[in-house]
Structure formats: structure tokens, C-alpha cells
mmCIF file of C-alpha atoms and ligand atoms in Angstrom:
data_model
loop_
_atom_site.group_PDB
_atom_site.id
_atom_site.type_symbol
_atom_site.label_atom_id
_atom_site.label_comp_id
_atom_site.label_asym_id
_atom_site.label_seq_id
_atom_site.Cartn_x
_atom_site.Cartn_y
_atom_site.Cartn_z
ATOM 1 C CA MET A 1170 0.000 0.000 0.000
ATOM 2 C CA LEU A 1171 1.287 3.433 -0.955
ATOM 3 C CA PHE A 1172 0.748 6.436 1.330
ATOM 4 C CA GLU A 1173 1.370 9.872 -0.140
ATOM 5 C CA ILE A 1174 1.526 12.491 2.595
ATOM 6 C CA MET A 1175 1.211 16.160 1.769
ATOM 7 C CA THR A 1176 2.258 18.387 4.641
ATOM 8 C CA LEU A 1177 4.143 21.542 5.602
ATOM 9 C CA PHE A 1178 6.024 19.493 8.217
ATOM 10 C CA PRO A 1179 7.388 16.287 6.652
ATOM 11 C CA GLY A 1180 9.920 16.029 9.478
ATOM 12 C CA MET A 1181 7.118 15.214 11.916
ATOM 13 C CA PHE A 1182 6.731 11.779 10.254
ATOM 14 C CA GLU A 1183 10.330 10.683 10.469
ATOM 15 C CA SER A 1184 10.540 9.199 13.962
ATOM 16 C CA TYR A 1185 7.139 7.566 13.472
ATOM 17 C CA LEU A 1186 8.253 5.879 10.245
ATOM 18 C CA ALA A 1187 11.500 4.750 11.878
ATOM 19 C CA GLU A 1188 9.569 2.918 14.626
ATOM 20 C CA SER A 1189 10.018 -0.869 14.496
ATOM 21 C CA VAL A 1190 6.635 -2.099 13.171
ATOM 22 C CA LEU A 1191 6.615 0.623 10.522
ATOM 23 C CA SER A 1192 10.221 0.310 9.396
ATOM 24 C CA ARG A 1193 9.792 -3.469 9.115
ATOM 25 C CA ALA A 1194 6.632 -3.038 7.025
ATOM 26 C CA ILE A 1195 8.487 -0.609 4.762
ATOM 27 C CA GLU A 1196 11.515 -2.893 4.516
ATOM 28 C CA ARG A 1197 9.283 -5.859 3.620
ATOM 29 C CA LYS A 1198 7.554 -3.674 1.011
ATOM 30 C CA ARG A 1199 4.094 -4.099 2.549
ATOM 31 C CA ILE A 1200 3.860 -0.327 2.584
ATOM 32 C CA GLU A 1201 5.585 2.612 0.957
ATOM 33 C CA VAL A 1202 5.403 6.166 2.296
ATOM 34 C CA ARG A 1203 6.178 9.248 0.214
ATOM 35 C CA LEU A 1204 6.402 12.641 1.872
ATOM 36 C CA HIS A 1205 5.608 15.794 -0.100
ATOM 37 C CA ASN A 1206 6.245 19.284 1.246
ATOM 38 C CA ILE A 1207 3.353 21.559 0.226
ATOM 39 C CA ARG A 1208 5.769 24.478 0.415
ATOM 40 C CA ASP A 1209 7.543 23.160 -2.697
ATOM 41 C CA TRP A 1210 4.441 24.173 -4.696
ATOM 42 C CA ALA A 1211 4.334 27.759 -3.404
ATOM 43 C CA GLU A 1212 4.391 30.065 -6.433
ATOM 44 C CA ASN A 1213 5.815 33.200 -4.903
ATOM 45 C CA LYS A 1214 9.494 33.712 -4.147
ATOM 46 C CA HIS A 1215 8.893 33.859 -0.395
ATOM 47 C CA HIS A 1216 7.294 30.398 -0.564
ATOM 48 C CA LYS A 1217 4.229 31.699 1.225
ATOM 49 C CA VAL A 1218 1.697 28.912 1.784
ATOM 50 C CA ASP A 1219 -0.820 30.775 3.941
ATOM 51 C CA ALA A 1220 -2.474 34.162 4.241
ATOM 52 C CA SER A 1221 -4.913 35.967 6.546
ATOM 53 C CA PRO A 1222 -8.589 35.209 6.012
ATOM 54 C CA TYR A 1223 -10.825 37.443 3.894
ATOM 55 C CA GLY A 1224 -13.351 39.130 6.146
ATOM 56 C CA GLY A 1225 -10.866 39.203 9.009
ATOM 57 C CA GLY A 1226 -10.411 36.947 11.997
ATOM 58 C CA PRO A 1227 -7.541 35.218 13.748
ATOM 59 C CA GLY A 1228 -4.915 32.983 12.220
ATOM 60 C CA MET A 1229 -3.900 32.036 8.737
ATOM 61 C CA VAL A 1230 -5.560 30.052 5.961
ATOM 62 C CA LEU A 1231 -3.777 27.621 3.637
ATOM 63 C CA LYS A 1232 -3.670 29.009 0.115
ATOM 64 C CA VAL A 1233 -5.584 27.313 -2.695
ATOM 65 C CA ASP A 1234 -2.896 28.104 -5.288
ATOM 66 C CA CYS A 1235 -0.236 25.947 -3.637
ATOM 67 C CA VAL A 1236 -2.334 23.119 -2.168
ATOM 68 C CA VAL A 1237 -4.288 22.383 -5.372
ATOM 69 C CA PRO A 1238 -1.221 22.110 -7.674
ATOM 70 C CA CYS A 1239 0.532 19.992 -5.034
ATOM 71 C CA VAL A 1240 -2.313 17.476 -4.754
ATOM 72 C CA GLU A 1241 -2.945 17.417 -8.504
ATOM 73 C CA GLU A 1242 0.669 16.664 -9.287
ATOM 74 C CA VAL A 1243 1.002 13.989 -6.625
ATOM 75 C CA ARG A 1244 -2.313 12.447 -7.702
ATOM 76 C CA LYS A 1245 -1.379 12.087 -11.360
ATOM 77 C CA ASN A 1246 2.078 10.633 -10.598
ATOM 78 C CA GLY A 1247 0.655 7.235 -9.828
ATOM 79 C CA LYS A 1248 -1.006 4.241 -11.413
ATOM 80 C CA GLU A 1249 -3.982 4.217 -9.053
ATOM 81 C CA SER A 1250 -5.841 7.494 -8.522
ATOM 82 C CA GLY A 1251 -6.264 6.415 -4.884
ATOM 83 C CA ARG A 1252 -8.389 7.870 -2.093
ATOM 84 C CA LEU A 1253 -7.758 11.490 -1.121
ATOM 85 C CA LEU A 1254 -8.295 12.224 2.578
ATOM 86 C CA MET A 1255 -8.142 15.737 3.993
ATOM 87 C CA LEU A 1256 -7.441 15.885 7.725
ATOM 88 C CA THR A 1257 -9.507 18.606 9.351
ATOM 89 C CA PRO A 1258 -11.432 19.037 12.620
ATOM 90 C CA GLN A 1259 -14.441 19.890 10.406
ATOM 91 C CA GLY A 1260 -14.383 16.454 8.818
ATOM 92 C CA LYS A 1261 -16.569 13.408 9.289
ATOM 93 C CA ARG A 1262 -15.514 11.465 12.366
ATOM 94 C CA PHE A 1263 -13.224 8.576 11.450
ATOM 95 C CA ASN A 1264 -13.904 5.089 12.853
ATOM 96 C CA GLN A 1265 -12.831 1.442 12.535
ATOM 97 C CA HIS A 1266 -15.340 0.861 9.733
ATOM 98 C CA ASP A 1267 -13.521 3.548 7.690
ATOM 99 C CA VAL A 1268 -10.197 1.925 8.596
ATOM 100 C CA GLU A 1269 -11.385 -1.436 7.217
ATOM 101 C CA GLY A 1270 -12.424 0.237 3.962
ATOM 102 C CA LEU A 1271 -9.070 1.982 3.575
ATOM 103 C CA ALA A 1272 -7.169 -1.242 4.261
ATOM 104 C CA GLN A 1273 -8.457 -2.518 0.878
ATOM 105 C CA GLU A 1274 -6.892 0.367 -1.068
ATOM 106 C CA LYS A 1275 -3.643 0.380 -3.026
ATOM 107 C CA ARG A 1276 -2.971 4.105 -2.640
ATOM 108 C CA ILE A 1277 -4.027 6.634 0.005
ATOM 109 C CA LEU A 1278 -3.308 10.362 -0.232
ATOM 110 C CA LEU A 1279 -3.308 12.268 3.050
ATOM 111 C CA LEU A 1280 -3.561 16.056 2.965
ATOM 112 C CA CYS A 1281 -2.547 17.669 6.253
ATOM 113 C CA GLY A 1282 -3.626 21.182 7.165
ATOM 114 C CA ARG A 1283 -2.143 23.631 9.625
ATOM 115 C CA TYR A 1284 -3.128 27.066 10.855
ATOM 116 C CA GLU A 1285 -6.835 27.906 10.967
ATOM 117 C CA GLY A 1286 -7.783 25.797 7.981
ATOM 118 C CA PHE A 1287 -7.902 25.361 4.230
ATOM 119 C CA ASP A 1288 -9.301 27.835 1.694
ATOM 120 C CA GLU A 1289 -12.758 26.369 0.924
ATOM 121 C CA ARG A 1290 -11.990 26.221 -2.798
ATOM 122 C CA ILE A 1291 -9.423 23.468 -2.092
ATOM 123 C CA SER A 1292 -12.313 21.151 -1.168
ATOM 124 C CA GLN A 1293 -14.488 22.400 -4.017
ATOM 125 C CA ILE A 1294 -11.813 21.584 -6.573
ATOM 126 C CA LEU A 1295 -10.262 18.406 -5.165
ATOM 127 C CA GLN A 1296 -13.391 16.846 -3.610
ATOM 128 C CA PRO A 1297 -11.437 15.070 -0.841
ATOM 129 C CA GLU A 1298 -12.989 12.964 1.898
ATOM 130 C CA GLU A 1299 -12.734 15.319 4.881
ATOM 131 C CA ILE A 1300 -12.074 13.450 8.093
ATOM 132 C CA SER A 1301 -11.526 14.230 11.771
ATOM 133 C CA ILE A 1302 -10.141 11.776 14.320
ATOM 134 C CA GLY A 1303 -12.151 13.066 17.268
ATOM 135 C CA ASP A 1304 -13.864 15.940 18.992
ATOM 136 C CA TYR A 1305 -10.847 17.999 20.004
ATOM 137 C CA VAL A 1306 -8.581 20.360 18.080
ATOM 138 C CA LEU A 1307 -5.017 19.530 17.066
ATOM 139 C CA ASN A 1308 -2.490 22.067 15.790
ATOM 140 C CA GLY A 1309 -2.486 20.355 12.444
ATOM 141 C CA GLY A 1310 -3.456 17.267 10.509
ATOM 142 C CA GLU A 1311 -0.078 15.542 10.834
ATOM 143 C CA VAL A 1312 -0.776 13.690 14.073
ATOM 144 C CA ALA A 1313 -4.217 12.761 12.716
ATOM 145 C CA ALA A 1314 -2.660 11.455 9.483
ATOM 146 C CA MET A 1315 -0.308 9.265 11.527
ATOM 147 C CA ALA A 1316 -3.273 7.943 13.515
ATOM 148 C CA VAL A 1317 -5.116 7.056 10.294
ATOM 149 C CA MET A 1318 -2.043 5.385 8.785
ATOM 150 C CA ASP A 1319 -1.305 3.497 11.973
ATOM 151 C CA ALA A 1320 -4.833 2.091 12.160
ATOM 152 C CA VAL A 1321 -4.826 1.060 8.485
ATOM 153 C CA ILE A 1322 -1.344 -0.432 8.446
ATOM 154 C CA ARG A 1323 -2.064 -2.869 11.275
ATOM 155 C CA LEU A 1324 -4.769 -4.503 9.144
ATOM 156 C CA ILE A 1325 -2.398 -5.225 6.259
ATOM 157 C CA PRO A 1326 -1.430 -8.927 6.277
ATOM 158 C CA GLY A 1327 2.185 -9.455 7.291
ATOM 159 C CA VAL A 1328 2.597 -6.125 9.059
ATOM 160 C CA LEU A 1329 1.910 -7.273 12.606
ATOM 161 C CA GLY A 1330 3.995 -10.196 13.823
ATOM 162 C CA ASP A 1331 0.904 -12.185 14.744
ATOM 163 C CA GLU A 1332 -1.600 -12.321 11.870
ATOM 164 C CA PHE A 1333 -4.457 -12.833 14.266
ATOM 165 C CA SER A 1334 -3.777 -10.101 16.735
ATOM 166 C CA SER A 1335 -5.722 -7.354 14.956
ATOM 167 C CA SER A 1336 -8.805 -9.532 14.357
ATOM 168 C CA LEU A 1337 -9.405 -9.690 18.117
ATOM 169 C CA ASP A 1338 -9.153 -5.917 18.610
ATOM 170 C CA SER A 1339 -11.906 -3.887 20.179
ATOM 171 C CA PHE A 1340 -13.817 -2.341 17.261
ATOM 172 C CA SER A 1341 -12.568 -4.902 14.739
ATOM 173 C CA ARG A 1342 -15.227 -6.219 12.361
ATOM 174 C CA GLY A 1343 -18.361 -6.998 14.304
ATOM 175 C CA ASN A 1344 -16.713 -6.435 17.674
ATOM 176 C CA ARG A 1345 -18.364 -3.553 19.436
ATOM 177 C CA PHE A 1346 -16.994 -4.212 22.925
ATOM 178 C CA LEU A 1347 -13.983 -2.827 24.726
ATOM 179 C CA GLU A 1348 -11.329 -5.334 25.645
ATOM 180 C CA GLY A 1349 -11.360 -6.498 29.244
ATOM 181 C CA PRO A 1350 -8.432 -6.591 31.683
ATOM 182 C CA GLN A 1351 -5.250 -8.547 30.901
ATOM 183 C CA TYR A 1352 -2.573 -9.804 33.287
ATOM 184 C CA THR A 1353 0.921 -11.213 33.083
ATOM 185 C CA ARG A 1354 3.636 -12.141 35.573
ATOM 186 C CA PRO A 1355 4.060 -11.661 38.502
ATOM 187 C CA ARG A 1356 1.026 -13.340 40.060
ATOM 188 C CA GLU A 1357 1.018 -10.884 42.916
ATOM 189 C CA TYR A 1358 2.225 -7.269 42.966
ATOM 190 C CA ARG A 1359 1.839 -4.902 45.925
ATOM 191 C CA GLY A 1360 -0.898 -7.101 47.257
ATOM 192 C CA LEU A 1361 -2.825 -7.123 43.963
ATOM 193 C CA GLU A 1362 -3.454 -10.652 42.716
ATOM 194 C CA VAL A 1363 -4.260 -11.981 39.270
ATOM 195 C CA PRO A 1364 -7.901 -13.219 39.183
ATOM 196 C CA GLU A 1365 -8.003 -16.898 40.147
ATOM 197 C CA VAL A 1366 -10.033 -17.918 37.058
ATOM 198 C CA LEU A 1367 -7.069 -17.071 34.772
ATOM 199 C CA LEU A 1368 -4.765 -19.437 36.679
ATOM 200 C CA GLU A 1369 -7.025 -22.494 36.787
ATOM 201 C CA GLY A 1370 -6.685 -23.458 33.142
ATOM 202 C CA ASN A 1371 -10.410 -23.942 32.493
ATOM 203 C CA HIS A 1372 -10.648 -22.360 29.038
ATOM 204 C CA GLY A 1373 -14.434 -22.365 28.850
ATOM 205 C CA LYS A 1374 -14.598 -20.552 32.151
ATOM 206 C CA ILE A 1375 -11.876 -18.119 31.077
ATOM 207 C CA SER A 1376 -13.753 -17.226 27.868
ATOM 208 C CA LEU A 1377 -16.938 -16.638 29.797
ATOM 209 C CA TRP A 1378 -15.155 -14.475 32.372
ATOM 210 C CA ARG A 1379 -13.485 -12.430 29.657
ATOM 211 C CA ALA A 1380 -16.769 -11.858 27.858
ATOM 212 C CA GLU A 1381 -18.378 -10.697 31.108
ATOM 213 C CA MET A 1382 -15.497 -8.312 31.858
ATOM 214 C CA SER A 1383 -15.666 -6.943 28.345
ATOM 215 C CA VAL A 1384 -19.411 -6.229 28.533
ATOM 216 C CA GLU A 1385 -19.067 -4.751 32.011
ATOM 217 C CA ARG A 1386 -16.249 -2.409 30.985
ATOM 218 C CA THR A 1387 -18.130 -1.331 27.868
ATOM 219 C CA ARG A 1388 -21.281 -0.641 29.886
ATOM 220 C CA LYS A 1389 -19.310 1.527 32.348
ATOM 221 C CA ARG A 1390 -17.038 3.382 29.961
ATOM 222 C CA ARG A 1391 -18.751 3.383 26.563
ATOM 223 C CA PRO A 1392 -22.475 2.747 26.960
ATOM 224 C CA ASP A 1393 -22.936 4.385 23.523
ATOM 225 C CA LEU A 1394 -21.342 1.298 21.929
ATOM 226 C CA LEU A 1395 -24.017 -0.972 23.396
ATOM 227 C CA ASP A 1396 -26.846 1.146 21.958
ATOM 228 C CA SER A 1397 -25.780 0.543 18.358
HETATM 229 CL CL1 LIG B 1138 -7.897 15.647 11.301
HETATM 230 N N1 LIG B 1138 -7.064 17.905 12.356
HETATM 231 C C1 LIG B 1138 -6.981 18.810 13.351
HETATM 232 N N2 LIG B 1138 -6.274 19.922 13.172
HETATM 233 N N3 LIG B 1138 -7.570 18.638 14.526
HETATM 234 C C2 LIG B 1138 -8.261 17.503 14.676
HETATM 235 C C3 LIG B 1138 -8.385 16.531 13.695
HETATM 236 C C4 LIG B 1138 -7.772 16.775 12.512
HETATM 237 N N4 LIG B 1138 -9.144 15.523 14.160
HETATM 238 C C5 LIG B 1138 -9.464 15.873 15.399
HETATM 239 N N5 LIG B 1138 -8.943 17.064 15.705
#
């Protein structure tokens, strides 16, 4: 899968891409990541990518005349046209269902904004899918783009060490429950003991206990998931 990231801050992706799961996936050619600096498409000699908003107001707006040529050039330099995602707090909220859809793609283009937003004509011309990763505001789309990539990449066969580990995730296909508690050695720590049921080796009983814990945790923390 090819990710094409368009950003004013390509450096923000470097330590993330060097992380072990990611660098292994890149090395094994399961994924390829290309970084494009939007500033390289700025027309003017000062390489200005933003300007103050018409009508006044705080902050700066990303200019249509650098973002559109950037995306158009990146888009046409590929075999697949791919899916174009624009990361913005005004977007549709992204969820695991969207992740599963993206995991089927060959090419994903991620357009990261900064400042107060994008000139509206960028959306009118490029018709991206505008997405947000949650109800809070980030300084830019870069961290959101990494979150999207991270979620998609772990569904690609051969990226995680254990092929099965993502199919058991909370929110994976059909699973609408939070995961319950997990324990590992030591059996006792500061007086806190591992639940007896996990030590007895009765797998039927363990499955039942885990299911109960999962429902209970979901009811307490995310009752909205049980409504759907
Ligand atoms: Cl995609 N961008 C920004 N700037 N803030 C966000 C977001 C995206 N998703 C949630 N908050």
C-alpha cells in the first residue's frame, strides 16, 4: 500500500516511520510512504503557503494556489488514482469501519492542514474525503494522518507479527466491545493478585469471564457502543 503524505512538516513523520513495526513493514515492502512538502508548490518567491482570512479573523488560511497544484501533481504521478483524505477538525468522524475500507486500497493520499484551515476552494476543486479523528482540536493534521495510517497499516497482512492479533481488537469487524483486563507475571504485585479464574486453566470458564469483563467495561465506559 502506498501512502502519499502532503504536509508543511514532513519532518514530523520521520521518527514515526523509523519505529520498528513501521520500518519493518516498509523494509518488507508491505507499505511505501512518500512525503511531499506543500511548500515546494508555493508560487511566490517567499514560498508563502498561507495568508490571513478574507473578512478578518484570527490565524492564517492555507492558500488554494499551492495546495491544489501539489495534490494534482502527486495524484497524477501514480497508477492508481487512490483515495484522497483531507485531515480537518471539520471532517466526518473517522472510525474502525472507515479503517477497514481503507485497508483494501492500493494508494491513500493524506492532505494535512495547519493554521486555521484550508481555503474552501481546495475542497471544491479536489473533492477530498474530509475526516476528523475526534472531537478535540489539534495544531495540524499531521498527528491525525499518523493515527489514520497506523490504524490502516495494522490490518495489512504481514505487518503485525501475529496475523491474528488485529482480528481480536476492540472495534474490529463486528466487535463492538472494549477489551477487558489482561494480566501477566508476577502473580502478585503490591498485594494485587491476578484473578483466580485465569490461573485455573479452564478455558471455557476463562472465555466466559473475559466476555463478562468486556461487557461490564463497555457498559461503564462506553455505553454508547451498546446502543448501536
Ligand atoms: Cl484531522 N485535524 C486537526 N487539526 N484537529 C483535529 C483533527 C484533525 N481531528 C481531530 N482534531
